[in-house]
Amino acid sequence: MKKRLWSILTVVVMTVACVFGMLACTDNDDNNKNGNFKEGIYLYWEDPTTTVYSVEFKNGILYMGGSKRGTYTVKGDKVTIKSDDPDDEEPEKDLIIISEGCLKIPLRGNHCAYYVIEGQNPPQDLDMWKN
C-alpha cells in the first residue's frame, strides 16, 4: 500500500513540476508585447532633415490623414504593419523598434527610413540612415 501511495504522490509532484516548468519557459506576450513601442502620431523621415508624412498608431489600427489605412501588431522589438490597400506592392512590412518612440523601416537597397514619435527628433547618426 505504501509503495502505491508513494508512486501516486511521485506522479502528482512530477506533473505539477512539469506544468510549472512549461509555464516558466513560455514566451509571455504580455511582458514582451510592446517592448519600447509607444502608441501615438509618428512622423515619417526620409533623411535627417525631411519629414514626408505622419501616421498614427492607435489600438492596433494604422491611420494616415485621419483615415484607417491598415492594422499593426507589436511583438518584442518588431512592429508589423498590414495595409488595407489591395494594390499595395508590399501589403505587410516589418518595422524595427530602435528606441522608445523611434521605428526603423528597411527600404529597397541599403537604405532605410524612420518613423519617429511626434515631438522627438530622428537619429542624427548618418550611418544609421544607410543601413
PDB file of C-alpha atoms in Angstrom:
ATOM      1  CA  MET A   1       0.000   0.000   0.000  1.00  0.00           C
ATOM      2  CA  LYS A   2       2.808   2.414   0.892  1.00  0.00           C
ATOM      3  CA  LYS A   3       4.544   1.699  -2.383  1.00  0.00           C
ATOM      4  CA  ARG A   4       1.401   2.514  -4.400  1.00  0.00           C
ATOM      5  CA  LEU A   5       0.749   5.712  -2.417  1.00  0.00           C
ATOM      6  CA  TRP A   6       4.379   6.719  -2.909  1.00  0.00           C
ATOM      7  CA  SER A   7       4.086   6.114  -6.686  1.00  0.00           C
ATOM      8  CA  ILE A   8       0.906   8.185  -6.971  1.00  0.00           C
ATOM      9  CA  LEU A   9       2.393  11.012  -4.918  1.00  0.00           C
ATOM     10  CA  THR A  10       5.534  10.977  -7.090  1.00  0.00           C
ATOM     11  CA  VAL A  11       3.464  11.171 -10.288  1.00  0.00           C
ATOM     12  CA  VAL A  12       1.405  14.093  -8.936  1.00  0.00           C
ATOM     13  CA  VAL A  13       4.510  16.013  -7.821  1.00  0.00           C
ATOM     14  CA  MET A  14       6.265  15.424 -11.159  1.00  0.00           C
ATOM     15  CA  THR A  15       3.165  16.519 -13.100  1.00  0.00           C
ATOM     16  CA  VAL A  16       2.884  19.735 -11.090  1.00  0.00           C
ATOM     17  CA  ALA A  17       6.613  20.396 -11.522  1.00  0.00           C
ATOM     18  CA  CYS A  18       6.345  19.870 -15.305  1.00  0.00           C
ATOM     19  CA  VAL A  19       3.373  22.245 -15.552  1.00  0.00           C
ATOM     20  CA  PHE A  20       5.233  24.968 -13.646  1.00  0.00           C
ATOM     21  CA  GLY A  21       8.330  24.362 -15.775  1.00  0.00           C
ATOM     22  CA  MET A  22       6.388  24.745 -19.013  1.00  0.00           C
ATOM     23  CA  LEU A  23       4.699  27.916 -17.789  1.00  0.00           C
ATOM     24  CA  ALA A  24       8.042  29.415 -16.808  1.00  0.00           C
ATOM     25  CA  CYS A  25       9.547  28.701 -20.232  1.00  0.00           C
ATOM     26  CA  THR A  26       6.760  30.051 -22.421  1.00  0.00           C
ATOM     27  CA  ASP A  27       7.035  33.445 -24.130  1.00  0.00           C
ATOM     28  CA  ASN A  28       4.842  35.744 -22.076  1.00  0.00           C
ATOM     29  CA  ASP A  29       3.377  38.044 -24.741  1.00  0.00           C
ATOM     30  CA  ASP A  30       2.050  40.444 -22.110  1.00  0.00           C
ATOM     31  CA  ASN A  31       5.595  41.205 -20.955  1.00  0.00           C
ATOM     32  CA  ASN A  32       7.140  41.422 -24.453  1.00  0.00           C
ATOM     33  CA  LYS A  33       4.118  42.640 -26.364  1.00  0.00           C
ATOM     34  CA  ASN A  34       5.067  46.293 -26.641  1.00  0.00           C
ATOM     35  CA  GLY A  35       8.780  46.347 -25.867  1.00  0.00           C
ATOM     36  CA  ASN A  36       9.729  50.020 -26.237  1.00  0.00           C
ATOM     37  CA  PHE A  37       6.799  50.772 -28.561  1.00  0.00           C
ATOM     38  CA  LYS A  38       4.592  53.769 -27.787  1.00  0.00           C
ATOM     39  CA  GLU A  39       1.284  54.423 -29.497  1.00  0.00           C
ATOM     40  CA  GLY A  40       0.825  57.877 -30.964  1.00  0.00           C
ATOM     41  CA  ILE A  41       1.464  60.021 -34.012  1.00  0.00           C
ATOM     42  CA  TYR A  42       4.738  59.273 -35.775  1.00  0.00           C
ATOM     43  CA  LEU A  43       6.442  61.386 -38.426  1.00  0.00           C
ATOM     44  CA  TYR A  44       7.980  59.555 -41.388  1.00  0.00           C
ATOM     45  CA  TRP A  45      11.530  60.795 -42.012  1.00  0.00           C
ATOM     46  CA  GLU A  46      13.276  60.081 -45.324  1.00  0.00           C
ATOM     47  CA  ASP A  47      16.524  61.619 -44.112  1.00  0.00           C
ATOM     48  CA  PRO A  48      17.626  63.556 -41.007  1.00  0.00           C
ATOM     49  CA  THR A  49      16.013  66.780 -42.277  1.00  0.00           C
ATOM     50  CA  THR A  50      12.926  65.756 -44.292  1.00  0.00           C
ATOM     51  CA  THR A  51       9.527  64.770 -42.899  1.00  0.00           C
ATOM     52  CA  VAL A  52       7.302  63.266 -45.586  1.00  0.00           C
ATOM     53  CA  TYR A  53       4.052  62.474 -43.752  1.00  0.00           C
ATOM     54  CA  SER A  54       2.645  61.331 -40.444  1.00  0.00           C
ATOM     55  CA  VAL A  55       0.912  58.150 -39.319  1.00  0.00           C
ATOM     56  CA  GLU A  56      -0.925  57.314 -36.133  1.00  0.00           C
ATOM     57  CA  PHE A  57      -0.609  54.014 -34.306  1.00  0.00           C
ATOM     58  CA  LYS A  58      -3.671  53.590 -32.090  1.00  0.00           C
ATOM     59  CA  ASN A  59      -5.196  50.420 -30.607  1.00  0.00           C
ATOM     60  CA  GLY A  60      -3.870  48.149 -33.374  1.00  0.00           C
ATOM     61  CA  ILE A  61      -5.078  50.409 -36.190  1.00  0.00           C
ATOM     62  CA  LEU A  62      -2.816  52.417 -38.505  1.00  0.00           C
ATOM     63  CA  TYR A  63      -4.172  55.811 -39.577  1.00  0.00           C
ATOM     64  CA  MET A  64      -2.872  58.183 -42.247  1.00  0.00           C
ATOM     65  CA  GLY A  65      -4.522  61.557 -42.776  1.00  0.00           C
ATOM     66  CA  GLY A  66      -7.196  60.639 -40.228  1.00  0.00           C
ATOM     67  CA  SER A  67      -8.320  57.586 -42.242  1.00  0.00           C
ATOM     68  CA  LYS A  68      -7.767  53.944 -41.383  1.00  0.00           C
ATOM     69  CA  ARG A  69      -5.082  52.557 -43.706  1.00  0.00           C
ATOM     70  CA  GLY A  70      -4.294  49.234 -42.081  1.00  0.00           C
ATOM     71  CA  THR A  71      -3.506  47.417 -38.874  1.00  0.00           C
ATOM     72  CA  TYR A  72      -0.397  46.717 -36.843  1.00  0.00           C
ATOM     73  CA  THR A  73       0.834  44.202 -34.318  1.00  0.00           C
ATOM     74  CA  VAL A  74       3.723  44.514 -31.887  1.00  0.00           C
ATOM     75  CA  LYS A  75       5.866  41.617 -30.742  1.00  0.00           C
ATOM     76  CA  GLY A  76       9.151  42.132 -28.955  1.00  0.00           C
ATOM     77  CA  ASP A  77      11.242  44.635 -30.934  1.00  0.00           C
ATOM     78  CA  LYS A  78       9.182  44.419 -34.130  1.00  0.00           C
ATOM     79  CA  VAL A  79       6.063  46.246 -35.328  1.00  0.00           C
ATOM     80  CA  THR A  80       4.338  44.607 -38.310  1.00  0.00           C
ATOM     81  CA  ILE A  81       2.058  46.843 -40.359  1.00  0.00           C
ATOM     82  CA  LYS A  82      -0.527  45.426 -42.756  1.00  0.00           C
ATOM     83  CA  SER A  83      -2.034  47.657 -45.421  1.00  0.00           C
ATOM     84  CA  ASP A  84      -5.763  47.640 -46.257  1.00  0.00           C
ATOM     85  CA  ASP A  85      -4.930  48.725 -49.827  1.00  0.00           C
ATOM     86  CA  PRO A  86      -5.305  45.717 -52.175  1.00  0.00           C
ATOM     87  CA  ASP A  87      -2.997  47.418 -54.721  1.00  0.00           C
ATOM     88  CA  ASP A  88      -0.137  47.891 -52.247  1.00  0.00           C
ATOM     89  CA  GLU A  89       3.087  46.322 -53.581  1.00  0.00           C
ATOM     90  CA  GLU A  90       4.140  45.376 -50.048  1.00  0.00           C
ATOM     91  CA  PRO A  91       0.947  44.801 -48.039  1.00  0.00           C
ATOM     92  CA  GLU A  92       2.926  43.688 -44.975  1.00  0.00           C
ATOM     93  CA  LYS A  93       6.063  45.397 -43.673  1.00  0.00           C
ATOM     94  CA  ASP A  94       8.164  44.906 -40.534  1.00  0.00           C
ATOM     95  CA  LEU A  95       9.384  47.962 -38.652  1.00  0.00           C
ATOM     96  CA  ILE A  96      12.172  47.596 -36.105  1.00  0.00           C
ATOM     97  CA  ILE A  97      11.936  49.359 -32.741  1.00  0.00           C
ATOM     98  CA  ILE A  98      15.189  51.309 -32.345  1.00  0.00           C
ATOM     99  CA  SER A  99      14.232  53.009 -29.086  1.00  0.00           C
ATOM    100  CA  GLU A 100      11.111  54.283 -27.374  1.00  0.00           C
ATOM    101  CA  GLY A 101       9.322  56.424 -29.956  1.00  0.00           C
ATOM    102  CA  CYS A 102      11.609  55.533 -32.880  1.00  0.00           C
ATOM    103  CA  LEU A 103      10.886  52.886 -35.537  1.00  0.00           C
ATOM    104  CA  LYS A 104      13.193  51.949 -38.434  1.00  0.00           C
ATOM    105  CA  ILE A 105      11.725  50.799 -41.750  1.00  0.00           C
ATOM    106  CA  PRO A 106      14.019  48.960 -44.177  1.00  0.00           C
ATOM    107  CA  LEU A 107      13.681  50.168 -47.763  1.00  0.00           C
ATOM    108  CA  ARG A 108      14.992  48.823 -51.052  1.00  0.00           C
ATOM    109  CA  GLY A 109      18.727  48.543 -51.347  1.00  0.00           C
ATOM    110  CA  ASN A 110      20.760  49.501 -48.308  1.00  0.00           C
ATOM    111  CA  HIS A 111      18.547  52.419 -47.319  1.00  0.00           C
ATOM    112  CA  CYS A 112      16.082  52.877 -44.509  1.00  0.00           C
ATOM    113  CA  ALA A 113      13.712  55.493 -43.172  1.00  0.00           C
ATOM    114  CA  TYR A 114      12.334  56.220 -39.740  1.00  0.00           C
ATOM    115  CA  TYR A 115       9.020  56.759 -38.045  1.00  0.00           C
ATOM    116  CA  VAL A 116       9.675  58.999 -35.029  1.00  0.00           C
ATOM    117  CA  ILE A 117       7.002  59.883 -32.490  1.00  0.00           C
ATOM    118  CA  GLU A 118       5.800  63.461 -32.784  1.00  0.00           C
ATOM    119  CA  GLY A 119       7.901  65.870 -30.742  1.00  0.00           C
ATOM    120  CA  GLN A 120      11.026  63.715 -30.846  1.00  0.00           C
ATOM    121  CA  ASN A 121      13.972  64.242 -33.191  1.00  0.00           C
ATOM    122  CA  PRO A 122      15.123  61.479 -35.555  1.00  0.00           C
ATOM    123  CA  PRO A 123      18.511  59.810 -35.068  1.00  0.00           C
ATOM    124  CA  GLN A 124      21.311  62.053 -36.278  1.00  0.00           C
ATOM    125  CA  ASP A 125      23.897  59.325 -36.894  1.00  0.00           C
ATOM    126  CA  LEU A 126      24.087  59.413 -40.691  1.00  0.00           C
ATOM    127  CA  ASP A 127      25.458  55.858 -40.856  1.00  0.00           C
ATOM    128  CA  MET A 128      22.134  54.657 -39.444  1.00  0.00           C
ATOM    129  CA  TRP A 129      20.315  56.152 -42.443  1.00  0.00           C
ATOM    130  CA  LYS A 130      22.255  53.933 -44.844  1.00  0.00           C
ATOM    131  CA  ASN A 131      21.658  50.560 -43.087  1.00  0.00           C
TER     132      ASN A 131
END
